[in-house]
Coordinates of N, CA and C in Angstrom, one line a residue:
M87 N 13.8 18.3 2.1 CA 12.5 18.6 1.7 C 12.1 19.9 2.4
G88 N 11.7 20.9 1.6 CA 11.3 22.2 2.0 C 10.0 22.3 2.8
I89 N 9.8 23.4 3.4 CA 8.6 23.5 4.3 C 7.3 23.4 3.4
A90 N 7.3 24.0 2.3 CA 6.1 23.9 1.4 C 5.8 22.5 1.0
A91 N 6.8 21.7 0.6 CA 6.6 20.3 0.2 C 6.1 19.6 1.5
R92 N 6.6 19.8 2.7 CA 6.1 19.0 3.8 C 4.7 19.5 4.0
L93 N 4.3 20.6 3.9 CA 3.0 21.2 4.2 C 2.0 20.5 3.1
N94 N 2.4 20.5 1.9 CA 1.7 19.8 0.9 C 1.3 18.4 1.2
R95 N 2.4 17.6 1.6 CA 2.3 16.2 2.0 C 1.3 16.1 3.2
W96 N 1.5 16.9 4.2 CA 0.6 16.9 5.3 C -0.8 17.1 4.9
R97 N -1.1 18.1 4.1 CA -2.4 18.4 3.7 C -3.1 17.2 2.9
G98 N -2.2 16.5 2.0 CA -2.6 15.5 1.1 C -2.9 14.2 2.1
S99 N -2.2 14.1 3.1 CA -2.5 12.9 4.1 C -3.6 13.1 4.9
R100 N -4.3 14.3 4.9 CA -5.6 14.4 5.5 C -6.8 14.5 4.6
G101 N -6.5 14.4 3.3 CA -7.5 14.5 2.3 C -7.6 15.7 1.6
Y102 N -7.0 16.8 2.0 CA -7.1 18.1 1.3 C -6.5 18.1 0.0
G103 N -7.2 18.6 -1.1 CA -6.7 18.5 -2.4 C -6.7 17.2 -3.0
V104 N -7.2 16.2 -2.4 CA -7.4 14.9 -3.1 C -8.7 14.9 -3.7
H105 N -8.7 14.9 -5.1 CA -10.1 15.0 -5.7 C -10.6 13.7 -6.3
S106 N -9.8 12.7 -6.4 CA -10.3 11.4 -6.9 C -11.1 10.7 -5.7
P107 N -12.3 10.3 -5.9 CA -13.0 9.7 -4.8 C -12.3 8.4 -4.3
L108 N -11.7 7.7 -5.2 CA -10.9 6.5 -4.8 C -9.8 6.9 -3.9
A109 N -9.0 7.9 -4.4 CA -7.8 8.4 -3.5 C -8.2 9.0 -2.2
F110 N -9.4 9.7 -2.2 CA -9.9 10.2 -1.0 C -10.3 9.1 0.0
S111 N -11.0 8.0 -0.5 CA -11.5 7.0 0.3 C -10.1 6.2 0.9
L112 N -9.1 6.0 0.1 CA -7.9 5.3 0.6 C -7.3 6.2 1.7
V113 N -7.2 7.6 1.6 CA -6.7 8.4 2.6 C -7.6 8.3 3.8
K114 N -8.8 8.5 3.7 CA -9.7 8.5 4.9 C -10.0 7.3 5.5
H115 N -10.0 6.1 4.8 CA -10.3 4.8 5.4 C -9.1 3.9 5.6
V116 N -8.0 4.1 4.9 CA -6.8 3.3 5.0 C -5.7 4.0 5.8
L117 N -5.4 5.1 5.3 CA -4.1 5.9 5.8 C -4.5 6.6 7.2
R118 N -5.7 7.2 7.2 CA -6.2 8.1 8.4 C -7.6 7.8 8.8
P119 N -7.9 6.5 9.2 CA -9.3 6.3 9.6 C -9.7 7.2 10.8
S120 N -11.1 7.5 10.9 CA -11.5 8.2 12.0 C -11.1 7.7 13.4
R121 N -10.9 8.5 14.4 CA -10.6 8.1 15.7 C -11.8 7.1 16.2
G122 N -11.4 6.0 16.9 CA -12.4 5.2 17.4 C -12.8 4.1 16.4
V123 N -12.3 4.3 15.2 CA -12.7 3.1 14.1 C -11.5 2.1 14.2
V124 N -11.9 0.9 14.5 CA -11.0 -0.2 14.5 C -11.5 -1.3 13.6
Y125 N -10.5 -1.8 12.7 CA -11.0 -2.9 11.8 C -10.7 -4.3 12.5
Y126 N -11.5 -5.2 12.1 CA -11.4 -6.5 12.7 C -9.8 -7.0 12.4
G127 N -9.3 -7.6 13.5 CA -7.9 -8.0 13.3 C -6.9 -7.0 13.9
E128 N -7.3 -5.7 14.0 CA -6.3 -4.7 14.2 C -5.8 -4.8 15.8
E129 N -6.7 -5.2 16.6 CA -6.4 -5.4 18.0 C -5.4 -6.4 18.2
A130 N -5.7 -7.6 17.5 CA -4.7 -8.7 17.6 C -3.4 -8.3 17.1
L131 N -3.3 -7.5 16.0 CA -2.2 -7.0 15.4 C -1.4 -6.1 16.4
M132 N -2.1 -5.2 17.1 CA -1.4 -4.4 18.0 C -1.0 -5.2 19.3
A133 N -1.5 -6.3 19.5 CA -1.0 -7.1 20.7 C 0.1 -8.0 20.4
T134 N 0.6 -8.0 19.1 CA 1.7 -8.8 18.7 C 3.0 -8.3 19.3
D135 N 3.7 -9.2 20.0 CA 4.9 -9.1 20.6 C 6.0 -8.5 19.6
G136 N 6.7 -7.5 19.8 CA 7.9 -7.0 19.1 C 7.4 -6.1 17.9
L137 N 6.1 -5.8 17.8 CA 5.6 -5.0 16.7 C 5.3 -3.6 17.3
A138 N 6.0 -2.6 16.9 CA 5.9 -1.3 17.4 C 6.3 -0.2 16.3
G139 N 5.9 1.0 16.6 CA 6.5 2.1 15.8 C 6.0 2.0 14.3
L140 N 6.9 2.4 13.4 CA 6.6 2.4 12.1 C 6.1 1.1 11.5
E141 N 6.8 0.0 12.0 CA 6.4 -1.3 11.6 C 5.0 -1.6 11.9
L142 N 4.5 -1.2 13.1 CA 3.1 -1.6 13.5 C 2.2 -0.7 12.6
K143 N 2.5 0.6 12.4 CA 1.8 1.5 11.5 C 1.6 1.0 10.1
R144 N 2.6 0.4 9.6 CA 2.6 -0.2 8.2 C 1.6 -1.4 8.1
A145 N 1.9 -2.2 9.2 CA 1.0 -3.5 9.3 C -0.5 -3.2 9.4
R146 N -0.8 -2.1 10.1 CA -2.1 -1.7 10.3 C -2.7 -1.1 9.0
I147 N -1.9 -0.4 8.3 CA -2.3 0.1 6.9 C -2.6 -0.9 6.0
L148 N -1.8 -2.0 6.0 CA -1.9 -3.0 5.1 C -3.2 -3.8 5.4
L149 N -3.3 -4.1 6.8 CA -4.7 -4.8 7.1 C -5.9 -4.0 6.6
R150 N -5.9 -2.6 6.8 CA -7.0 -1.9 6.4 C -7.1 -1.8 4.8
L151 N -6.1 -1.9 4.1 CA -6.1 -1.9 2.6 C -6.7 -3.1 2.2
V152 N -6.4 -4.3 2.8 CA -6.9 -5.5 2.4 C -8.4 -5.6 2.7
A153 N -8.8 -5.0 3.9 CA -10.1 -5.0 4.1 C -11.0 -4.2 3.2
E154 N -10.4 -3.1 2.7 CA -11.1 -2.1 1.9 C -11.2 -2.7 0.5
L155 N -10.0 -3.3 0.0 CA -10.0 -3.7 -1.5 C -10.6 -5.0 -1.6
Q156 N -10.5 -6.0 -0.6 CA -11.0 -7.3 -0.5 C -10.3 -8.1 -1.7
P157 N -9.0 -8.2 -1.8 CA -8.5 -9.0 -2.9 C -8.7 -10.4 -2.7
S158 N -8.6 -11.3 -3.7 CA -8.8 -12.7 -3.6 C -7.3 -13.3 -3.6
F159 N -6.4 -12.8 -4.2 CA -5.1 -13.3 -4.3 C -4.0 -12.2 -4.0
V160 N -3.2 -12.4 -2.9 CA -2.2 -11.5 -2.5 C -0.9 -12.2 -2.6
W161 N 0.2 -11.5 -3.3 CA 1.6 -11.9 -3.5 C 2.3 -11.0 -2.6
I162 N 3.1 -11.6 -1.7 CA 4.1 -10.8 -0.8 C 5.4 -11.1 -1.2
S163 N 6.2 -10.0 -1.4 CA 7.6 -10.1 -1.8 C 8.6 -10.9 -0.9
P164 N 9.5 -11.5 -1.7 CA 10.5 -12.1 -0.8 C 11.1 -11.2 0.3
G165 N 11.4 -11.8 1.4 CA 12.0 -11.0 2.5 C 11.2 -10.1 3.2
A166 N 9.9 -10.1 2.9 CA 8.9 -9.2 3.6 C 8.7 -9.6 5.0
S167 N 8.5 -8.7 6.0 CA 8.3 -8.9 7.3 C 7.2 -9.9 7.6
A168 N 7.4 -10.8 8.6 CA 6.4 -11.7 9.0 C 5.2 -11.0 9.4
H169 N 5.3 -9.8 10.0 CA 4.1 -8.9 10.4 C 3.2 -8.6 9.2
L170 N 3.7 -8.4 8.1 CA 3.0 -8.1 6.9 C 2.1 -9.3 6.5
H171 N 2.7 -10.5 6.7 CA 1.9 -11.8 6.4 C 0.8 -11.8 7.3
S172 N 1.0 -11.5 8.6 CA 0.1 -11.6 9.7 C -1.1 -10.6 9.4
A173 N -0.7 -9.3 8.9 CA -1.7 -8.4 8.7 C -2.7 -8.8 7.5
V174 N -2.2 -9.5 6.5 CA -3.0 -9.9 5.5 C -4.0 -11.0 6.0
R175 N -3.4 -11.9 6.8 CA -4.3 -13.0 7.4 C -5.4 -12.5 8.3
L176 N -5.0 -11.5 9.1 CA -6.0 -11.0 10.1 C -7.0 -10.1 9.5
A177 N -6.9 -9.8 8.2 CA -7.9 -8.9 7.5 C -9.3 -9.6 7.6
G178 N -9.4 -10.9 7.9 CA -10.7 -11.5 8.0 C -11.4 -11.9 6.7
E179 N -10.6 -12.0 5.6 CA -11.0 -12.3 4.3 C -10.6 -13.8 4.0
V180 N -11.1 -14.4 2.9 CA -10.7 -15.7 2.4 C -9.8 -15.3 1.3
I181 N -8.5 -15.3 1.6 CA -7.5 -14.9 0.6 C -6.4 -15.9 0.3
R182 N -6.1 -16.1 -0.9 CA -4.9 -16.9 -1.2 C -3.7 -16.0 -1.1
I183 N -2.7 -16.4 -0.2 CA -1.5 -15.7 0.0 C -0.3 -16.5 -0.5
F184 N 0.4 -15.8 -1.4 CA 1.6 -16.6 -1.9 C 2.9 -15.7 -1.4
D185 N 3.8 -16.4 -1.0 CA 5.1 -15.8 -0.4 C 6.0 -15.7 -1.7
G186 N 6.5 -14.7 -2.0 CA 7.3 -14.4 -3.1 C 8.7 -15.2 -3.1
S187 N 9.1 -15.6 -1.9 CA 10.3 -16.2 -1.8 C 10.1 -17.8 -2.3
L188 N 8.9 -18.3 -2.2 CA 8.5 -19.6 -2.5 C 7.9 -19.7 -4.0
F189 N 7.2 -18.6 -4.3 CA 6.5 -18.5 -5.6 C 6.9 -17.1 -6.3
P190 N 8.1 -17.0 -6.7 CA 8.5 -15.6 -7.2 C 7.9 -15.3 -8.5
D191 N 7.4 -16.3 -9.3 CA 6.8 -15.9 -10.6 C 5.3 -15.7 -10.5
R192 N 4.6 -15.9 -9.4 CA 3.2 -15.8 -9.4 C 2.6 -14.5 -9.3
Y193 N 3.5 -13.4 -9.0 CA 3.0 -12.1 -9.0 C 2.0 -11.5 -9.9
P194 N 2.1 -11.9 -11.3 CA 1.2 -11.4 -12.3 C -0.2 -11.8 -12.0
E195 N -0.4 -13.0 -11.4 CA -1.8 -13.4 -11.0 C -2.5 -12.7 -9.8
A196 N -1.7 -12.0 -9.0 CA -2.2 -11.4 -7.8 C -3.1 -10.1 -8.1
D197 N -4.1 -10.0 -7.1 CA -4.9 -8.7 -7.2 C -4.2 -7.7 -6.4
L198 N -3.5 -8.0 -5.4 CA -2.7 -7.1 -4.5 C -1.4 -7.6 -4.4
L199 N -0.4 -6.7 -4.6 CA 1.0 -7.0 -4.4 C 1.5 -6.2 -3.2
V200 N 2.2 -6.9 -2.3 CA 2.8 -6.3 -1.2 C 4.3 -6.4 -1.2
L201 N 5.0 -5.2 -1.4 CA 6.4 -5.1 -1.5 C 7.1 -4.6 -0.3
D202 N 8.1 -5.2 0.2 CA 8.9 -4.7 1.4 C 10.3 -4.8 1.0
S203 N 11.0 -3.6 0.9 CA 12.4 -3.7 0.5 C 12.6 -4.4 -0.8
F204 N 11.8 -4.3 -1.8 CA 11.9 -5.1 -2.9 C 12.1 -4.2 -4.2
S205 N 13.1 -4.4 -5.0 CA 13.3 -3.5 -6.2 C 12.9 -4.3 -7.5
P206 N 11.7 -4.1 -8.0 CA 11.3 -4.7 -9.2 C 12.0 -4.2 -10.5
S207 N 12.2 -5.1 -11.4 CA 12.7 -4.6 -12.7 C 11.7 -3.8 -13.5
P208 N 12.2 -3.0 -14.4 CA 11.2 -2.1 -15.1 C 10.0 -2.9 -15.7
G209 N 10.2 -4.1 -16.2 CA 9.2 -5.0 -16.8 C 8.2 -5.4 -15.7
Q210 N 8.8 -5.7 -14.5 CA 7.8 -6.0 -13.4 C 7.0 -4.9 -13.0
V211 N 7.6 -3.7 -13.0 CA 6.8 -2.5 -12.6 C 5.6 -2.3 -13.5
A212 N 5.8 -2.5 -14.8 CA 4.7 -2.3 -15.7 C 3.6 -3.3 -15.4
E213 N 4.0 -4.6 -15.1 CA 3.1 -5.6 -14.9 C 2.3 -5.4 -13.5
M214 N 3.0 -4.9 -12.6 CA 2.6 -4.6 -11.3 C 1.5 -3.5 -11.2
L215 N 1.5 -2.5 -12.2 CA 0.6 -1.4 -12.3 C -0.5 -1.6 -13.3
A216 N -0.6 -2.9 -13.8 CA -1.6 -3.2 -14.8 C -3.0 -3.0 -14.3
T217 N -3.9 -2.6 -15.2 CA -5.3 -2.3 -14.8 C -5.8 -3.7 -14.0
G218 N -6.5 -3.3 -12.9 CA -7.1 -4.4 -12.1 C -6.2 -4.8 -10.9
K219 N -4.9 -4.2 -10.9 CA -4.0 -4.6 -9.8 C -3.9 -3.5 -8.8
S220 N -3.6 -3.9 -7.6 CA -3.4 -2.9 -6.4 C -2.1 -3.2 -5.9
L221 N -1.3 -2.3 -5.3 CA 0.0 -2.4 -4.8 C 0.3 -1.6 -3.6
I222 N 1.0 -2.1 -2.6 CA 1.5 -1.3 -1.5 C 2.9 -1.7 -1.3
A223 N 3.7 -0.7 -1.2 CA 5.2 -1.0 -1.2 C 5.8 0.0 0.0
F224 N 6.7 -0.7 0.7 CA 7.4 -0.1 1.8 C 8.8 -0.2 1.6
N225 N 9.5 0.8 2.2 CA 11.0 0.8 2.1 C 11.6 0.8 0.7
L226 N 11.0 1.6 -0.2 CA 11.5 1.7 -1.5 C 12.6 2.6 -1.6
K227 N 13.5 2.5 -2.7 CA 14.6 3.3 -3.0 C 14.0 4.4 -3.8
P228 N 14.6 5.6 -3.8 CA 13.9 6.8 -4.6 C 13.8 6.4 -6.2
E229 N 14.7 5.6 -6.6 CA 14.7 5.3 -8.0 C 13.5 4.3 -8.3
D230 N 13.2 3.5 -7.2 CA 12.0 2.6 -7.5 C 10.8 3.4 -7.6
I231 N 10.6 4.4 -6.7 CA 9.5 5.2 -6.7 C 9.3 5.9 -8.0
E232 N 10.4 6.4 -8.6 CA 10.4 7.1 -9.9 C 9.9 6.1 -10.9
N233 N 10.5 4.9 -10.9 CA 10.1 3.9 -11.9 C 8.6 3.6 -11.9
F234 N 8.0 3.6 -10.7 CA 6.5 3.3 -10.6 C 5.8 4.6 -11.2
K235 N 6.2 5.7 -10.8 CA 5.6 6.9 -11.3 C 5.7 7.1 -12.7
A236 N 6.8 6.7 -13.4 CA 6.9 6.8 -14.8 C 6.2 5.8 -15.6
A237 N 5.9 4.5 -14.9 CA 5.2 3.5 -15.6 C 3.7 3.6 -15.4
N238 N 3.3 4.6 -14.6 CA 1.9 4.8 -14.3 C 1.0 5.1 -15.6
T239 N 0.0 4.3 -16.0 CA -0.8 4.7 -17.1 C -2.3 4.6 -16.7
S240 N -2.6 4.0 -15.5 CA -4.1 3.9 -15.1 C -4.2 3.7 -13.7
A241 N -3.4 4.3 -12.9 CA -3.4 4.1 -11.4 C -3.4 5.4 -10.6
I242 N -4.1 5.3 -9.5 CA -4.0 6.4 -8.6 C -2.9 5.9 -7.6
I243 N -1.9 6.8 -7.5 CA -0.8 6.5 -6.6 C -0.8 7.5 -5.4
L244 N -0.7 7.0 -4.2 CA -0.4 7.7 -2.9 C 1.0 7.5 -2.6
E245 N 1.8 8.5 -2.8 CA 3.1 8.5 -2.5 C 3.6 9.0 -1.1
G246 N 4.3 8.1 -0.4 CA 4.9 8.6 0.9 C 6.2 8.9 0.6
V247 N 7.1 9.0 1.8 CA 8.5 9.3 1.6 C 9.2 8.1 0.9
D248 N 9.1 6.8 1.5 CA 9.7 5.7 0.9 C 8.7 4.6 0.7
S249 N 7.4 4.9 0.6 CA 6.4 4.0 0.4 C 5.4 4.5 -0.6
L250 N 4.6 3.5 -1.1 CA 3.4 4.0 -2.0 C 2.3 3.0 -2.0
I251 N 1.2 3.5 -2.3 CA 0.0 2.7 -2.6 C -0.5 3.0 -4.0
A252 N -0.7 2.0 -4.8 CA -1.2 2.2 -6.2 C -2.4 1.4 -6.4
V253 N -3.5 1.9 -7.0 CA -4.6 1.1 -7.3 C -4.9 1.5 -8.8
A254 N -4.9 0.5 -9.6 CA -5.2 0.7 -11.1 C -6.5 0.1 -11.4
R255 N -7.4 0.9 -11.9 CA -8.7 0.5 -12.3 C -9.0 0.9 -13.8
P256 N -9.9 0.2 -14.4 CA -10.3 0.7 -15.7 C -10.8 2.1 -15.8
G257 N -10.5 2.9 -16.7 CA -10.9 4.2 -16.9 C -10.4 5.3 -16.0
L258 N -9.5 4.8 -15.1 CA -8.9 5.9 -14.2 C -7.8 6.7 -15.0
S259 N -7.9 7.9 -14.7 CA -6.7 8.8 -15.3 C -5.6 8.7 -14.2
P260 N -4.3 8.5 -14.8 CA -3.2 8.3 -13.8 C -3.0 9.7 -13.0
Y261 N -2.8 9.5 -11.7 CA -2.6 10.7 -10.9 C -1.8 10.2 -9.6
I262 N -1.0 11.1 -9.2 CA 0.0 10.9 -8.1 C -0.2 11.9 -7.0
Y263 N -0.6 11.5 -5.8 CA -0.8 12.4 -4.6 C 0.3 12.1 -3.6
N264 N 0.9 13.2 -3.1 CA 1.9 13.1 -2.1 C 1.3 13.2 -0.8
V265 N 1.6 12.2 0.1 CA 1.1 12.1 1.4 C 2.2 11.9 2.2
S266 N 1.9 12.0 3.6 CA 2.9 11.9 4.6 C 3.5 10.6 4.7
R267 N 4.5 10.4 5.5 CA 5.2 9.0 5.6 C 4.2 8.0 6.2
F268 N 4.2 6.9 5.6 CA 3.4 5.7 6.1 C 4.2 4.4 5.8

């Protein structure tokens, strides 16, 4: 990745050039909250044994995303880290959580999908980006990221290096913002 591309990712991850109010809110409240702002449950998450580095950062982002979007039904992909399950529980909301390893076919019902090292089929990608759905995905292969971008018809996508956040709402024009690694 060239210097110009890195600079654009850095700028996008701070909200520069992000014109959608929804995307700007996600950048400023979920990816990069103001210093001193702590969401309920974040301190308990940070005190978890064995959770550090990028894994802690991703769990905190998921917790903040759940707090911002307030989904009623979250589907977590098979094989996802237990820390991601904890992050959803600690968000302080009354949420139905379905583990994808136990309920693999329940993802179309979910408001928020959490993917971790999960490669959906092209048909699943279209269902996951349907209007009214939100998605956060970590540890994606480059071809999976391209599949999500190609299937985007009504979502704002924040694309990291191997991760993405997508929020599809009625009336949204599809747009993709490149942000730094998360």
